[in-house]
PDB file of C-alpha atoms in Angstrom:
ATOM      1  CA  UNK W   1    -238.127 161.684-114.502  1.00 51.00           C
ATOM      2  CA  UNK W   2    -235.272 159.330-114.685  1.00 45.00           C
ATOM      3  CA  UNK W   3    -233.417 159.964-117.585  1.00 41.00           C
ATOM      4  CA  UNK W   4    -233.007 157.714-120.424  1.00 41.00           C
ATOM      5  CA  UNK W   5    -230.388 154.603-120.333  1.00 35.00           C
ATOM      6  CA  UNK W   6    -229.619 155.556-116.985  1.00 36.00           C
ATOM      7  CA  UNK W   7    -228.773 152.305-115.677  1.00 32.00           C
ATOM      8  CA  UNK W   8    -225.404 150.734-116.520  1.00 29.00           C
ATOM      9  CA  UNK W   9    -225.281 147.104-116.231  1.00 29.00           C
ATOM     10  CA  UNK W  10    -221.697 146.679-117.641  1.00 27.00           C
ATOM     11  CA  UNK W  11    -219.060 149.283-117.220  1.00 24.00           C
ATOM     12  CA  UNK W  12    -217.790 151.258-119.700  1.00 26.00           C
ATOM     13  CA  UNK W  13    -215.537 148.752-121.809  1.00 26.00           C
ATOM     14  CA  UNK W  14    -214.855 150.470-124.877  1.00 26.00           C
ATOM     15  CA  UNK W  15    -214.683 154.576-125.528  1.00 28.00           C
ATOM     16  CA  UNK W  16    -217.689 155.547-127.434  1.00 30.00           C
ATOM     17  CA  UNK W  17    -215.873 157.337-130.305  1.00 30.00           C
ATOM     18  CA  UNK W  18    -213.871 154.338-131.225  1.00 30.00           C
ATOM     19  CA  UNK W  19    -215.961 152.300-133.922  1.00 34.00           C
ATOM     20  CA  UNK W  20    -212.639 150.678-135.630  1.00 34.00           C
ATOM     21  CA  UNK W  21    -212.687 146.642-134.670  1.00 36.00           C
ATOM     22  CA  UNK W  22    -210.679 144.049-135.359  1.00 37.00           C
ATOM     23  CA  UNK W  23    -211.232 140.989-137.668  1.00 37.00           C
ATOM     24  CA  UNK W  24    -210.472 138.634-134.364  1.00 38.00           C
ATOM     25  CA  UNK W  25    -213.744 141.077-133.074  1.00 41.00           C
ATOM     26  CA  UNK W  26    -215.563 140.762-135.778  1.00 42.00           C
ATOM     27  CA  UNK W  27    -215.464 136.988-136.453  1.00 44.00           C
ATOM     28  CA  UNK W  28    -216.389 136.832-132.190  1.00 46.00           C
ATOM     29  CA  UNK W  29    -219.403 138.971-133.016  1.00 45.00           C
ATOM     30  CA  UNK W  30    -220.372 137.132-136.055  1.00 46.00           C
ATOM     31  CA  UNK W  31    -220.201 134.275-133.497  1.00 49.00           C
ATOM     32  CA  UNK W  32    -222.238 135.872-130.889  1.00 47.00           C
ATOM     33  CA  UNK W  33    -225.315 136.281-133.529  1.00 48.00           C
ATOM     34  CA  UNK W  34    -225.329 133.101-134.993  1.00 49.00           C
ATOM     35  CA  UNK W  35    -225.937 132.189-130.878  1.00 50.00           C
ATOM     36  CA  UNK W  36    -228.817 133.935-131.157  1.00 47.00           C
ATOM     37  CA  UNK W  37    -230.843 132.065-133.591  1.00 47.00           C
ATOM     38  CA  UNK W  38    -230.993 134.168-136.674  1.00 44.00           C
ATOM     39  CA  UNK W  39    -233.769 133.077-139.145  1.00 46.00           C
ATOM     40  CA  UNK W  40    -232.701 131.427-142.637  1.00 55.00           C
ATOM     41  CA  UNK W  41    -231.784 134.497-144.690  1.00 73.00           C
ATOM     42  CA  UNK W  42    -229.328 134.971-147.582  1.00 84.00           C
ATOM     43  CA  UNK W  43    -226.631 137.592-148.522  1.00 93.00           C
ATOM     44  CA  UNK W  44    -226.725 140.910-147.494  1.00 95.00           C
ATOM     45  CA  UNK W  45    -229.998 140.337-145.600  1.00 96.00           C
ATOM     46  CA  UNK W  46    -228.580 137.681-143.374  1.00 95.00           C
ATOM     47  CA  UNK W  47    -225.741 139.657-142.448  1.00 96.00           C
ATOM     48  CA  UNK W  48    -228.569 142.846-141.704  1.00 97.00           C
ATOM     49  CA  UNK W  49    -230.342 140.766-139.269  1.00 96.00           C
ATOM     50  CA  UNK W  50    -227.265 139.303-137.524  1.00 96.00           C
ATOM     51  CA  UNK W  51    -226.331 143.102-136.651  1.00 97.00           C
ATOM     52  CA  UNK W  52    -229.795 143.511-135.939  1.00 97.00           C
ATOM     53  CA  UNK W  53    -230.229 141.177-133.279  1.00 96.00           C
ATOM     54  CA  UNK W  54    -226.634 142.480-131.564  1.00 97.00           C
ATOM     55  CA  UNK W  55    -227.304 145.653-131.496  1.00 98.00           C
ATOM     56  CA  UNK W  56    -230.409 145.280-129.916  1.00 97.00           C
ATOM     57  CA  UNK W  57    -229.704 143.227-127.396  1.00 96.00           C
ATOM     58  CA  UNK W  58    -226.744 145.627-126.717  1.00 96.00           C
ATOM     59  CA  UNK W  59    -229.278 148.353-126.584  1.00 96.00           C
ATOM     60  CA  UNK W  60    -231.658 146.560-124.293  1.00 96.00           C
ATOM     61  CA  UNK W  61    -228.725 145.867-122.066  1.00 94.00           C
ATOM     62  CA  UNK W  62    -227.177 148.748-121.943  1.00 92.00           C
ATOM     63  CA  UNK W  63    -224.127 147.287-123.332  1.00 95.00           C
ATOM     64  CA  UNK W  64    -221.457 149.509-125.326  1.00 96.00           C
ATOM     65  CA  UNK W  65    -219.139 146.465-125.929  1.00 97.00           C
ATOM     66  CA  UNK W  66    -221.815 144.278-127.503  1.00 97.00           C
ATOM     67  CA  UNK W  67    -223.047 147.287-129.690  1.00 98.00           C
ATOM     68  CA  UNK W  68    -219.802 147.616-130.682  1.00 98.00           C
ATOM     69  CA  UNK W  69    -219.520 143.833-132.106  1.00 98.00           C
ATOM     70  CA  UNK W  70    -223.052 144.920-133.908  1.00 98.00           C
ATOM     71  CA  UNK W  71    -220.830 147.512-135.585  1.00 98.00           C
ATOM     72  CA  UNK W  72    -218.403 144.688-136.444  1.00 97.00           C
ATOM     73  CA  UNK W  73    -220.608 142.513-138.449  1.00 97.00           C
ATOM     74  CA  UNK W  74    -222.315 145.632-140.463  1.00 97.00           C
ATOM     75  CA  UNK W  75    -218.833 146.678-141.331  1.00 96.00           C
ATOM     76  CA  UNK W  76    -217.468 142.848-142.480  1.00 96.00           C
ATOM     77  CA  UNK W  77    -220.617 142.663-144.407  1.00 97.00           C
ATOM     78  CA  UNK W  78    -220.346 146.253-145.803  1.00 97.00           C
ATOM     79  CA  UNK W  79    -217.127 144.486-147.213  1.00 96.00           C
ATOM     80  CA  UNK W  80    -218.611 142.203-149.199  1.00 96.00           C
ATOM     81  CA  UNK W  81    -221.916 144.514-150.039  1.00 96.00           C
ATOM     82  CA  UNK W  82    -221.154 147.514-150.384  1.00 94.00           C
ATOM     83  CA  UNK W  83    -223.663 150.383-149.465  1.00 92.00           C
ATOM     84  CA  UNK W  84    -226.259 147.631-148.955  1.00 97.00           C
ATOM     85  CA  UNK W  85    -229.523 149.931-147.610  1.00 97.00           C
ATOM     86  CA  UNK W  86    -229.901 147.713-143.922  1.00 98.00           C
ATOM     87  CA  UNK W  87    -226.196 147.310-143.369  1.00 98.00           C
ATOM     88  CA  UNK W  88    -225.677 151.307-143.481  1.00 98.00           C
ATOM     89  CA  UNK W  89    -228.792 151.832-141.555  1.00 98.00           C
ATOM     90  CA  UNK W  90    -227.799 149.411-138.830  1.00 98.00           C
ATOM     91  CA  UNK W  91    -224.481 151.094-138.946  1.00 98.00           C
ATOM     92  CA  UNK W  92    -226.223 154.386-138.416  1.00 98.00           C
ATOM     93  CA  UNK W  93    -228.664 153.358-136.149  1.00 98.00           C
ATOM     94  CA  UNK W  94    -225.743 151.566-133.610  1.00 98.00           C
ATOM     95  CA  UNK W  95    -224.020 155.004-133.606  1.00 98.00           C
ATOM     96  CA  UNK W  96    -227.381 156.808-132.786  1.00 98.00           C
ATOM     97  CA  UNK W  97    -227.563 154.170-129.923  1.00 98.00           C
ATOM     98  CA  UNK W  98    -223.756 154.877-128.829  1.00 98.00           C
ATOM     99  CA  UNK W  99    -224.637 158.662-128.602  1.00 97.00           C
ATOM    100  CA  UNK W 100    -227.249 158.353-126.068  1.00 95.00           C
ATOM    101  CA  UNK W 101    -224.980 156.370-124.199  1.00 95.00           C
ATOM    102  CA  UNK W 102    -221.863 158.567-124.311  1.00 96.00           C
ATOM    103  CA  UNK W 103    -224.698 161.225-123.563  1.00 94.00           C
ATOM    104  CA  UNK W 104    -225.676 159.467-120.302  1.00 91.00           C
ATOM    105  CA  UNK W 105    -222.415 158.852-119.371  1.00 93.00           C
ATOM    106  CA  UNK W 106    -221.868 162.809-119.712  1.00 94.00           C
ATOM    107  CA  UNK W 107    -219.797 162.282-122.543  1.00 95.00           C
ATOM    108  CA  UNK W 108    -221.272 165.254-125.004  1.00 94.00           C
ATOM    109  CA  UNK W 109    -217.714 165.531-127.184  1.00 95.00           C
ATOM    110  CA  UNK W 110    -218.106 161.804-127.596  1.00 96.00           C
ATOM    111  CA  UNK W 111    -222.296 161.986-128.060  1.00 96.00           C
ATOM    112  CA  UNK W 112    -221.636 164.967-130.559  1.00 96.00           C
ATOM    113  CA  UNK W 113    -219.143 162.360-132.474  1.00 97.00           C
ATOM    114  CA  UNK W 114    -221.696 159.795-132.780  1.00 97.00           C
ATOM    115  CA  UNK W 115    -224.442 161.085-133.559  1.00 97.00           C
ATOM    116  CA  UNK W 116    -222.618 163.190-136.433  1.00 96.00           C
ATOM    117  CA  UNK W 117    -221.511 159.806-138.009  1.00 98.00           C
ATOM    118  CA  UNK W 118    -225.013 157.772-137.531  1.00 98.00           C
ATOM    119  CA  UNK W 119    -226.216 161.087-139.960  1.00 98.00           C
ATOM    120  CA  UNK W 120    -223.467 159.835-142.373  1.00 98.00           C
ATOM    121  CA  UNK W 121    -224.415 156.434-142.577  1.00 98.00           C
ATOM    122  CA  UNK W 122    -228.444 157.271-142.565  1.00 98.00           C
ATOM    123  CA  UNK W 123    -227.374 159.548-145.378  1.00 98.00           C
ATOM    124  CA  UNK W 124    -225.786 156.305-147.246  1.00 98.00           C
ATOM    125  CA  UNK W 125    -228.544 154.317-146.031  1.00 98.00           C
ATOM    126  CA  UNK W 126    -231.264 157.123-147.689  1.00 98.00           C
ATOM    127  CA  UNK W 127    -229.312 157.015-150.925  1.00 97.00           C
ATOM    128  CA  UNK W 128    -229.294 153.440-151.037  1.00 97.00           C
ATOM    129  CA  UNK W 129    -232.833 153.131-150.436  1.00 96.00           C
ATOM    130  CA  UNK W 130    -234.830 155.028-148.180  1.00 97.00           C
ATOM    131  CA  UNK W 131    -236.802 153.520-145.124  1.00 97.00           C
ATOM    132  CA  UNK W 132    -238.943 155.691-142.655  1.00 97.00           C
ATOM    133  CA  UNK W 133    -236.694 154.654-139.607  1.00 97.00           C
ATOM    134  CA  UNK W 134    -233.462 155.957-141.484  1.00 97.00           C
ATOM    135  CA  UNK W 135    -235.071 159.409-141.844  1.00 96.00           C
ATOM    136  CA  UNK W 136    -236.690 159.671-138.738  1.00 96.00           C
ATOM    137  CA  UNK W 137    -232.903 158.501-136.919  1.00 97.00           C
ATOM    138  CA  UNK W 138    -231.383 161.095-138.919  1.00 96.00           C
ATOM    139  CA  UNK W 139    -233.884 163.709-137.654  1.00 94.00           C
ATOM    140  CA  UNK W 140    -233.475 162.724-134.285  1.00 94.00           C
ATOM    141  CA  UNK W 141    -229.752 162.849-134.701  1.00 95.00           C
ATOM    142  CA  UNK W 142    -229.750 166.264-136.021  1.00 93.00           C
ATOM    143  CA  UNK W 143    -231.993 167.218-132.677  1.00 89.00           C
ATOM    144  CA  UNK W 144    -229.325 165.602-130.571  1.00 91.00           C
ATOM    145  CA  UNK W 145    -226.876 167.986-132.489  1.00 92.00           C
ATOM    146  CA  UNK W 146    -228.525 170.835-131.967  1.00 87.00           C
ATOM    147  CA  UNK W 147    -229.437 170.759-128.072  1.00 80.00           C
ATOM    148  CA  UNK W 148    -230.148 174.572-127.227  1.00 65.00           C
ATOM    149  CA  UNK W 149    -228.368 176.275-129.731  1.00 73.00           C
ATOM    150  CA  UNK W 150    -229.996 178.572-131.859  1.00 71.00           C
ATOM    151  CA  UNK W 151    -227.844 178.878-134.608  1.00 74.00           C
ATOM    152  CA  UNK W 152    -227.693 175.117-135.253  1.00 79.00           C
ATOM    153  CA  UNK W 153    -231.257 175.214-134.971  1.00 72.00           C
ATOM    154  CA  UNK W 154    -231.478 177.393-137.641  1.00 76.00           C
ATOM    155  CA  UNK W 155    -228.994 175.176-139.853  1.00 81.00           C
ATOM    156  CA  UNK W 156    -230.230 172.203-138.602  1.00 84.00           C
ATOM    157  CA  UNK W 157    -233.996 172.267-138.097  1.00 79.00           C
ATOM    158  CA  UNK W 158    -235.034 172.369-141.497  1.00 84.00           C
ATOM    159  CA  UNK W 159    -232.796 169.349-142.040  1.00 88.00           C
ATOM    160  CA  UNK W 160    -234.578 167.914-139.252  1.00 87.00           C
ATOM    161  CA  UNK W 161    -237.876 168.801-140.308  1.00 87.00           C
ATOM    162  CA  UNK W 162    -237.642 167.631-143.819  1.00 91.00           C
ATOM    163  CA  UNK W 163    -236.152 164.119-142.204  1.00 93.00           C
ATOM    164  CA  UNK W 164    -239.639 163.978-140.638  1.00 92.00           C
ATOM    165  CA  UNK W 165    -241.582 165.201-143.504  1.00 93.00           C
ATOM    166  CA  UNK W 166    -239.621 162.183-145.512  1.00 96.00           C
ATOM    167  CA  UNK W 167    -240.190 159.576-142.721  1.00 96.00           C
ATOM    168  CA  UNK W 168    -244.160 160.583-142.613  1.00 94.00           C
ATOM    169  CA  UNK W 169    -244.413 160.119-146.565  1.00 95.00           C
ATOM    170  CA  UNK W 170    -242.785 156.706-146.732  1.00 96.00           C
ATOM    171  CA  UNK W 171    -244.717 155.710-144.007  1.00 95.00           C
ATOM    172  CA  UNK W 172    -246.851 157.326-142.003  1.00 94.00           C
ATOM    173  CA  UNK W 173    -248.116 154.524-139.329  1.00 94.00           C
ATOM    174  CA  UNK W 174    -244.539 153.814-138.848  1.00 96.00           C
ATOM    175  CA  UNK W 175    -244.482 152.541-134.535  1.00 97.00           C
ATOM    176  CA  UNK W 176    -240.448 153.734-134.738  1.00 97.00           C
ATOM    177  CA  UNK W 177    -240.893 156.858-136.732  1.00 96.00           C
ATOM    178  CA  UNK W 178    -244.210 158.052-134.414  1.00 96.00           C
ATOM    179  CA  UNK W 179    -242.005 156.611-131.079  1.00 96.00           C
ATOM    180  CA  UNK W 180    -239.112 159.370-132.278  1.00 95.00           C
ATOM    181  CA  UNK W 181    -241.595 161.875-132.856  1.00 92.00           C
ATOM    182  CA  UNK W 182    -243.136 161.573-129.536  1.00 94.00           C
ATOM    183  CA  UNK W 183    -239.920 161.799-127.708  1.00 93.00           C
ATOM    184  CA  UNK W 184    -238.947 164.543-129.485  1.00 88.00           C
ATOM    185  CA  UNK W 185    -242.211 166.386-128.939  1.00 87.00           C
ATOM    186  CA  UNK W 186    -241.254 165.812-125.262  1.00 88.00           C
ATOM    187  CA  UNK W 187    -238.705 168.148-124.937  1.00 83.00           C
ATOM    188  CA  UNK W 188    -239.346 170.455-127.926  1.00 77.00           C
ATOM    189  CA  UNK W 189    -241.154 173.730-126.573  1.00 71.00           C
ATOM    190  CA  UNK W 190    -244.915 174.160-128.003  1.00 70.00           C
ATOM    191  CA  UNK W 191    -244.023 177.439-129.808  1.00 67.00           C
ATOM    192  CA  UNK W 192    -241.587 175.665-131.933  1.00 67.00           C
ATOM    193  CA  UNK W 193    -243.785 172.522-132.836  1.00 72.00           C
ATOM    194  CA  UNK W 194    -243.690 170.822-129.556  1.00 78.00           C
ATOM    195  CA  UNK W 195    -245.356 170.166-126.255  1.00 84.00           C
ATOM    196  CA  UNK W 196    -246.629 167.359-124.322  1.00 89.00           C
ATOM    197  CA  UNK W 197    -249.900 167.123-125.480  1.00 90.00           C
ATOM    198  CA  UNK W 198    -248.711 166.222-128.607  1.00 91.00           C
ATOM    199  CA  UNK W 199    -245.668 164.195-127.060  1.00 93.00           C
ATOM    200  CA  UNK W 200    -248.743 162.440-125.468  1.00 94.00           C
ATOM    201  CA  UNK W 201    -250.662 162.188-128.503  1.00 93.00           C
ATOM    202  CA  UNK W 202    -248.109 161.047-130.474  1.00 93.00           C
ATOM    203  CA  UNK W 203    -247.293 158.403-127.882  1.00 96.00           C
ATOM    204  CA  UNK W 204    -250.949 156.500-128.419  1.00 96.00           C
ATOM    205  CA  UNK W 205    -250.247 156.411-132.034  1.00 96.00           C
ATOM    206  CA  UNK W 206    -247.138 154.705-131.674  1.00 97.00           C
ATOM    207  CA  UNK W 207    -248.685 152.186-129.177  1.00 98.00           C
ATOM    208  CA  UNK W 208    -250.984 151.369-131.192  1.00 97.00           C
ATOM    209  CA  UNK W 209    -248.918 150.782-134.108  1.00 97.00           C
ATOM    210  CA  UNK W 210    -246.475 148.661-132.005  1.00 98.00           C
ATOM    211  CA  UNK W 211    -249.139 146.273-131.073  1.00 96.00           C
ATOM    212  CA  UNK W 212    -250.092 145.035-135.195  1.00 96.00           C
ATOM    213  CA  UNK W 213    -246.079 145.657-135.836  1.00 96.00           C
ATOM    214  CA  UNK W 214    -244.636 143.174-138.073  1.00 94.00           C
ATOM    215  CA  UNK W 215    -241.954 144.285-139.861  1.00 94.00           C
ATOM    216  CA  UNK W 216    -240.255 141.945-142.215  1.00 93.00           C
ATOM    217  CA  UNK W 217    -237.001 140.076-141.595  1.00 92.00           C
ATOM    218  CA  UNK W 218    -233.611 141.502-140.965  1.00 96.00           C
ATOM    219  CA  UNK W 219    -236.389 145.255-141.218  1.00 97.00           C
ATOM    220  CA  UNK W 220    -236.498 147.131-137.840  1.00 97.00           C
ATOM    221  CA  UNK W 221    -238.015 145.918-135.209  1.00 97.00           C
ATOM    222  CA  UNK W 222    -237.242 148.089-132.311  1.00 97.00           C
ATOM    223  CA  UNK W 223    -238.973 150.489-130.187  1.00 97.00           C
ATOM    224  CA  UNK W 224    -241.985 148.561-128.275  1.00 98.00           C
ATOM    225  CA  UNK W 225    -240.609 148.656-124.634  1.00 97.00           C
ATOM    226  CA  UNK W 226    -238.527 151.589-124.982  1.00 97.00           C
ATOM    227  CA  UNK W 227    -242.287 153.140-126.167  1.00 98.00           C
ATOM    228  CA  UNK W 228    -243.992 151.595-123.078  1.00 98.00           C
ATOM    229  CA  UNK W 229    -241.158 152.879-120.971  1.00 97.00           C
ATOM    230  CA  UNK W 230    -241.209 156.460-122.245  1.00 97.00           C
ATOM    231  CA  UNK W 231    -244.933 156.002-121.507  1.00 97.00           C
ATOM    232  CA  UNK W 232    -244.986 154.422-117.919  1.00 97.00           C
ATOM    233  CA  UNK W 233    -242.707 158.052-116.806  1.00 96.00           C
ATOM    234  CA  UNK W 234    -245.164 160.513-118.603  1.00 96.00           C
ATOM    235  CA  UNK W 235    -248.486 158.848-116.832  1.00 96.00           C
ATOM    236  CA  UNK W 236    -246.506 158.790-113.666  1.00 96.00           C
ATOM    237  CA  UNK W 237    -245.390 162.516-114.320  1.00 94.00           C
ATOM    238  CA  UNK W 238    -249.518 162.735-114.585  1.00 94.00           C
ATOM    239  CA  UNK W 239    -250.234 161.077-111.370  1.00 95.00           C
ATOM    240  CA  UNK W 240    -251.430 157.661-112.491  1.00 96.00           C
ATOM    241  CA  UNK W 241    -249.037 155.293-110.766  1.00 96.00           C
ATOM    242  CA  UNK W 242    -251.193 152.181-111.651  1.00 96.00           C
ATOM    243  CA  UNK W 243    -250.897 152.829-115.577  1.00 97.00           C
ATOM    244  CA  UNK W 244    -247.072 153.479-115.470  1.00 97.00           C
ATOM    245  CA  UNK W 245    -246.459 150.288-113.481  1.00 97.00           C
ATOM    246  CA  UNK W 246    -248.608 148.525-116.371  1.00 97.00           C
ATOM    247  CA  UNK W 247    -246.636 149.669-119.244  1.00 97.00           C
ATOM    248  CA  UNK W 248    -243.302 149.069-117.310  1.00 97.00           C
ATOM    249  CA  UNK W 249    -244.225 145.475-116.678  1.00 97.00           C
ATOM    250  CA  UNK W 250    -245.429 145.245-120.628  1.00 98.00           C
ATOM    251  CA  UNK W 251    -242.363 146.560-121.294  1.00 98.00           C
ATOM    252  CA  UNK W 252    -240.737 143.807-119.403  1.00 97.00           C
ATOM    253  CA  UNK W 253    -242.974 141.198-120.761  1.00 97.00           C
ATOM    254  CA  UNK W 254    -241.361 142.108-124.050  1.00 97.00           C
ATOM    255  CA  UNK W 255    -237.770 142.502-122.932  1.00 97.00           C
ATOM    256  CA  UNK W 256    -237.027 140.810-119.284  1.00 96.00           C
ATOM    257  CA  UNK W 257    -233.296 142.138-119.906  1.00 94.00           C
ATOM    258  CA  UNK W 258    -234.612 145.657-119.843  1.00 95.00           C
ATOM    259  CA  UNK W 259    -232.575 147.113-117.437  1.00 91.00           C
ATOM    260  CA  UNK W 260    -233.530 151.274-117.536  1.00 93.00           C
ATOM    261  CA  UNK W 261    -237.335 149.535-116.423  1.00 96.00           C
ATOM    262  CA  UNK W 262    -236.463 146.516-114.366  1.00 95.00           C
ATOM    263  CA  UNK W 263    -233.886 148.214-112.209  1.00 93.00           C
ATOM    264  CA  UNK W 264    -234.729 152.300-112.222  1.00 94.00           C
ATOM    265  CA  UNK W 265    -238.672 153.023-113.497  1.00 96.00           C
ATOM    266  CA  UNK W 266    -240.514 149.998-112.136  1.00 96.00           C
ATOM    267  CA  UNK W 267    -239.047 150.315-108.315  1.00 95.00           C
ATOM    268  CA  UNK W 268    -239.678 153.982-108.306  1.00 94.00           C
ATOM    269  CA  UNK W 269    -243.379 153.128-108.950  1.00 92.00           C
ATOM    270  CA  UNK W 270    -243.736 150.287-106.550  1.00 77.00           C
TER     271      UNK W 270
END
């Protein structure tokens, strides 16, 4: 199975620990969003969606740099409004995103790093005001932290569990919180909770959910093609070639940038 962000389209411009930016970075990256066409919103929320749309398209990319200048504009806004709920989750969510990369890049010190301080901001974000995709980050944070160890399992995992428990309550059709879940399910051994039958089962739910998605403005958005992706290598893993080329070219459809399906999955299938 090819593993996740495997593809680099940019080299590695910027060392995934450092998050500190400048004010000549982060008046380029508030630059860069307004590019992008971000809708008419006010205040805090404006400033959410701006790092929204960076981030993303960082993510998509596989771009460090440009998730970086996402980082910039949540921490200018966080300036001006303070502890705002989106602003830390988007802070926390771009250093989830920067520990799977430093992760790919076989970078665990620096993963370890980031995904320790996307659990900080989530926690802000939580305390702020708590959305399902904050706790269901933060429990797949704590997962990343944990790896194979049993004794941060048994520190961790009931952090982890209650971070899904909380995600579930607030909302339980949640496409982002059920695409986290799934992965996780993935590589979590049945006797502890996981398996792929229920990786596979939780993957349908989120597919369906992503297909009535429509979260509100400057909300989270993410998760469709990286769903269809994850989905496309598991019915491959199962022999059906044909359905894993489908959901790679959905996943396209949705994001042509896609670089983990338009230059690794989809070939490998063709």
């Amino acid at each position: 199975m090819a593993n996740h962000r495997s593809f680099v389209l940019a080299p590695l411009l910027v060392v995934a620990t450092l998050c500190v930016v400048s004010p000549r970075a982060s008046a380029q990256a508030m630059q860069t969003a307004q590019a992008t066409g971000v809708p008419a919103l006010n205040g805090a929320l404006r400033w959410a969606d701006s790092a929204r749309r960076v981030i993303e398209h960082g993510v998509i990319r596989n771009d460090t740099a440009q998730v970086l200048q996402g980082i910039a504009i949540t921490e200018r806004a966080l300036s001006a409004f303070p502890d705002h709920f989106l602003l830390t989750h988007y802070r926390g969510y771009a250093a989830y995103r920067l520990g799977q990369m430093a992760g790919v890049r076989k970078q665990p010190d620096a993963a370890r790093a980031q995904y320790e301080d996307a659990v900080k901001w989530l926690d802000r974000s939580i305390a702020a005001q708590p959305i399902a995709e904050s706790h269901a980050l933060r429990a797949s944070c704590l997962g990343q932290l944990i790896g194979g160890n049993m004794i941060k399992g048994m520190r961790l995992g009931p952090q982890a569990n209650d971070a899904v428990d909380k995600a579930r309550q607030l909302d339980k059709d949640n496409p982002r919180m059920l695409l986290l879940d799934a992965i996780g399910a993935w590589f979590k051994p049945s006797m502890f909770g996981g398996g792929k039958a229920k990786a596979r089962a939780a993957m349908q739910r989120a597919l369906a959910a992503f297909a009535t998605d429509t979260p509100a403005p400057a909300f989270p958005s993410w998760g469709y093609a990286e769903a269809l992706a994850w989905h496309g290598q598991w019915e491959k893993e199962a022999g059906r070639t044909a359905s894993a080329k489908a959901a790679y070219e959905r996943a396209l459809e949705l994001e042509p940038e896609y670089g983990w399906v338009k230059y690794v999955l989809l070939p490998a299938v063709r």
